[in-house]
Short mmCIF file of C-alpha atoms in Angstrom, two decimals:
data_model
loop_
_atom_site.label_atom_id
_atom_site.label_comp_id
_atom_site.label_asym_id
_atom_site.label_seq_id
_atom_site.Cartn_x
_atom_site.Cartn_y
_atom_site.Cartn_z
CA UNK A 1 36.68 -74.97 -32.46
CA UNK A 2 40.49 -74.75 -30.68
CA UNK A 3 40.44 -74.49 -26.84
CA UNK A 4 41.60 -71.01 -26.92
CA UNK A 5 38.79 -69.86 -28.91
CA UNK A 6 35.25 -69.04 -28.46
CA UNK A 7 32.28 -68.09 -29.95
CA UNK A 8 29.77 -65.36 -28.40
CA UNK A 9 25.94 -64.55 -29.69
CA UNK A 10 23.69 -62.17 -27.92
CA UNK A 11 19.91 -61.72 -28.71
CA UNK A 12 17.69 -59.31 -27.33
CA UNK A 13 14.17 -59.72 -28.28
CA UNK A 14 11.56 -57.15 -27.29
CA UNK A 15 14.26 -55.05 -25.48
CA UNK A 16 12.93 -51.95 -24.18
CA UNK A 17 14.27 -49.20 -21.77
CA UNK A 18 12.55 -46.48 -19.82
CA UNK A 19 14.47 -43.94 -18.11
CA UNK A 20 12.98 -41.11 -16.09
CA UNK A 21 14.67 -38.22 -14.17
CA UNK A 22 16.07 -34.69 -14.44
CA UNK A 23 17.91 -33.04 -17.03
CA UNK A 24 20.74 -32.86 -14.27
CA UNK A 25 20.57 -36.51 -14.21
CA UNK A 26 21.52 -37.19 -17.74
CA UNK A 27 25.21 -38.08 -17.11
CA UNK A 28 24.85 -40.42 -14.05
CA UNK A 29 21.79 -41.95 -16.01
CA UNK A 30 23.77 -42.53 -19.06
CA UNK A 31 26.81 -44.25 -17.13
CA UNK A 32 24.31 -46.36 -15.50
CA UNK A 33 22.65 -47.62 -18.25
CA UNK A 34 26.11 -48.39 -20.29
CA UNK A 35 27.34 -50.21 -16.89
CA UNK A 36 24.14 -52.30 -17.27
CA UNK A 37 24.24 -53.06 -20.88
CA UNK A 38 28.03 -53.66 -20.44
CA UNK A 39 27.12 -56.75 -18.05
CA UNK A 40 25.00 -58.08 -20.42
CA UNK A 41 27.27 -57.66 -23.35
CA UNK A 42 30.59 -58.86 -21.48
CA UNK A 43 31.13 -62.78 -22.89
CA UNK A 44 32.75 -65.06 -20.40
CA UNK A 45 35.34 -67.47 -21.33
CA UNK A 46 34.96 -71.00 -20.49
CA UNK A 47 38.18 -73.18 -19.66
CA UNK A 48 38.38 -76.76 -18.73
CA UNK A 49 37.46 -76.21 -15.21
CA UNK A 50 33.92 -75.23 -14.19
CA UNK A 51 34.91 -71.87 -12.73
CA UNK A 52 34.26 -68.79 -15.42
CA UNK A 53 36.33 -65.72 -15.73
CA UNK A 54 35.05 -62.71 -16.83
CA UNK A 55 36.77 -60.73 -19.84
CA UNK A 56 37.96 -57.45 -18.58
CA UNK A 57 35.49 -54.71 -19.61
CA UNK A 58 36.77 -51.31 -20.28
CA UNK A 59 34.90 -48.56 -18.44
CA UNK A 60 33.56 -45.52 -20.63
CA UNK A 61 35.63 -42.75 -19.91
CA UNK A 62 33.13 -39.72 -18.60
CA UNK A 63 34.72 -37.76 -21.45
CA UNK A 64 32.54 -39.93 -24.02
CA UNK A 65 29.63 -39.65 -22.19
CA UNK A 66 27.14 -37.11 -23.44
CA UNK A 67 27.09 -33.76 -21.67
CA UNK A 68 24.46 -32.85 -19.34
CA UNK A 69 22.48 -30.15 -21.01
CA UNK A 70 22.95 -26.72 -19.43
CA UNK A 71 19.38 -24.68 -18.60
CA UNK A 72 19.29 -22.16 -21.37
CA UNK A 73 19.38 -18.83 -20.06
CA UNK A 74 16.49 -16.67 -21.07
CA UNK A 75 17.50 -15.30 -24.55
CA UNK A 76 14.88 -12.90 -25.00
CA UNK A 77 16.44 -9.48 -25.40
CA UNK A 78 14.80 -6.73 -23.24
CA UNK A 79 12.42 -5.04 -25.14
CA UNK A 80 13.07 -1.28 -26.15
CA UNK A 81 9.65 -0.38 -26.50
CA UNK A 82 8.04 2.21 -24.60
CA UNK A 83 6.61 0.15 -22.02
CA UNK A 84 9.45 -2.08 -21.06
CA UNK A 85 11.77 0.15 -18.60
CA UNK A 86 8.61 2.16 -17.29
CA UNK A 87 8.89 0.57 -13.76
CA UNK A 88 12.65 0.72 -13.70
CA UNK A 89 12.90 4.73 -14.26
CA UNK A 90 12.57 6.96 -11.32
CA UNK A 91 9.96 9.34 -11.52
CA UNK A 92 11.16 13.28 -11.67
CA UNK A 93 10.56 14.94 -8.31
CA UNK A 94 9.05 18.53 -8.62
CA UNK A 95 6.44 20.46 -6.87
CA UNK A 96 3.72 21.84 -9.05
CA UNK A 97 2.55 25.61 -8.72
CA UNK A 98 -1.30 25.11 -9.79
CA UNK A 99 -1.47 29.09 -9.82
CA UNK A 100 1.39 28.93 -12.70
CA UNK A 101 0.64 25.29 -14.43
CA UNK A 102 -3.03 24.67 -12.96
CA UNK A 103 -3.49 20.87 -12.60
CA UNK A 104 -4.18 18.03 -15.01
CA UNK A 105 -7.64 16.87 -15.09
CA UNK A 106 -9.01 13.47 -15.51
CA UNK A 107 -10.86 14.55 -18.89
CA UNK A 108 -7.50 15.47 -20.41
CA UNK A 109 -6.12 13.07 -22.94
CA UNK A 110 -2.96 10.98 -22.67
CA UNK A 111 -1.38 13.56 -25.10
CA UNK A 112 -2.58 16.47 -22.92
CA UNK A 113 -1.06 14.94 -19.74
CA UNK A 114 2.27 14.12 -21.43
CA UNK A 115 2.78 17.52 -23.11
CA UNK A 116 2.02 19.01 -19.66
CA UNK A 117 4.33 17.19 -17.91
CA UNK A 118 7.14 17.93 -20.38
CA UNK A 119 6.43 21.27 -19.97
CA UNK A 120 6.38 21.83 -16.13
CA UNK A 121 9.32 19.88 -16.09
CA UNK A 122 11.03 22.06 -18.60
CA UNK A 123 10.03 24.94 -16.64
CA UNK A 124 10.83 24.14 -12.96
CA UNK A 125 13.53 21.71 -13.38
CA UNK A 126 15.36 22.81 -16.40
CA UNK A 127 15.15 19.52 -18.27
CA UNK A 128 14.04 20.00 -22.01
CA UNK A 129 14.20 16.33 -23.04
CA UNK A 130 12.24 13.13 -21.16
CA UNK A 131 12.16 9.76 -22.20
CA UNK A 132 8.64 8.03 -22.54
CA UNK A 133 9.39 6.32 -19.34
CA UNK A 134 10.02 9.40 -17.28
CA UNK A 135 7.04 11.30 -18.82
CA UNK A 136 4.69 8.07 -17.78
CA UNK A 137 6.42 7.62 -14.26
CA UNK A 138 6.43 11.27 -13.48
CA UNK A 139 2.93 11.60 -14.24
CA UNK A 140 1.43 8.48 -12.48
CA UNK A 141 3.53 9.23 -9.19
CA UNK A 142 2.18 12.89 -8.88
CA UNK A 143 -1.22 12.70 -10.44
CA UNK A 144 -2.55 9.31 -9.93
CA UNK A 145 -5.90 11.17 -8.87
CA UNK A 146 -6.19 12.43 -12.56
CA UNK A 147 -6.16 8.90 -14.07
CA UNK A 148 -2.65 7.49 -14.81
CA UNK A 149 -1.37 6.97 -18.08
CA UNK A 150 0.33 4.05 -19.97
CA UNK A 151 3.59 4.22 -21.71
CA UNK A 152 2.61 2.87 -24.73
CA UNK A 153 -0.18 5.25 -25.56
CA UNK A 154 2.20 8.24 -24.93
CA UNK A 155 4.62 6.74 -27.39
CA UNK A 156 1.67 6.31 -29.79
CA UNK A 157 0.43 9.74 -29.20
CA UNK A 158 3.91 11.56 -29.22
CA UNK A 159 4.55 9.78 -32.37
CA UNK A 160 1.36 11.04 -34.02
CA UNK A 161 2.07 14.56 -33.07
CA UNK A 162 5.75 14.54 -34.20
CA UNK A 163 4.57 13.98 -37.72
CA UNK A 164 2.46 16.80 -38.35
CA UNK A 165 3.73 19.96 -40.24
CA UNK A 166 3.05 21.96 -37.18
CA UNK A 167 4.96 19.27 -35.01
CA UNK A 168 4.34 19.68 -31.29
CA UNK A 169 7.15 17.48 -30.04
CA UNK A 170 10.35 16.47 -31.56
CA UNK A 171 12.27 13.15 -30.90
CA UNK A 172 16.39 12.73 -29.86
CA UNK A 173 16.89 9.48 -31.56
CA UNK A 174 20.51 9.45 -30.98
CA UNK A 175 19.69 9.14 -27.23
CA UNK A 176 19.00 5.54 -25.50
CA UNK A 177 16.24 5.59 -25.00
CA UNK A 178 14.79 8.04 -27.17
CA UNK A 179 14.27 11.62 -25.67
CA UNK A 180 11.25 13.88 -26.36
CA UNK A 181 11.06 17.53 -26.31
CA UNK A 182 8.55 20.22 -26.68
CA UNK A 183 8.77 22.27 -29.91
CA UNK A 184 7.57 25.91 -29.79
CA UNK A 185 4.29 24.95 -31.38
CA UNK A 186 4.46 22.33 -28.15
CA UNK A 187 5.02 24.92 -25.66
CA UNK A 188 2.23 27.31 -27.00
CA UNK A 189 -0.48 24.24 -26.98
CA UNK A 190 0.30 23.55 -23.37
CA UNK A 191 0.41 27.49 -22.54
CA UNK A 192 -3.12 27.43 -23.97
CA UNK A 193 -4.15 24.32 -22.28
CA UNK A 194 -3.14 25.88 -18.67
CA UNK A 195 -5.36 28.96 -19.68
CA UNK A 196 -8.18 27.02 -20.52
CA UNK A 197 -8.11 24.94 -17.39
CA UNK A 198 -7.72 27.66 -15.22
CA UNK A 199 -11.28 29.23 -16.75
#
């Protein structure tokens, strides 16, 4: 073999590498491992003297290192279900006149409570359309003592009576979130409920 030539062989038997760290450390760990492996695989040129000289090694540019993974943002979309926005909607403030509208009873069903709130709010505040969250939060804020109602149950019950031939409510599906309103049959239903509760 000529003087200006050399032969280089490398055998790694049973080589193991274990790395621990956080995801943010991936780039620095990769760079460190690459530098250590570079030291193992960099050949030395032997001349006539006893001194050795390292062959110049090329640094790995940062751009060639794998990027550190970014934390994934929570990709779950906010649910548009009835219960998802209940806590974010402010209840409608109103003062009930028990002489006119009576007061809800603990024994009333979720449907009765929801329809009653819709009726009173429309009568007192002239707000004819309410979301499930508004109905639920308004009732629960003003009438906790009458047993609170759940948005999912309100949506379920209003959905049922919307499908009847003599529907008690209608739904404005063009609004977001959907808004609900009492039909003539719904108003009559609540009026009778008030009469009955007054005895």
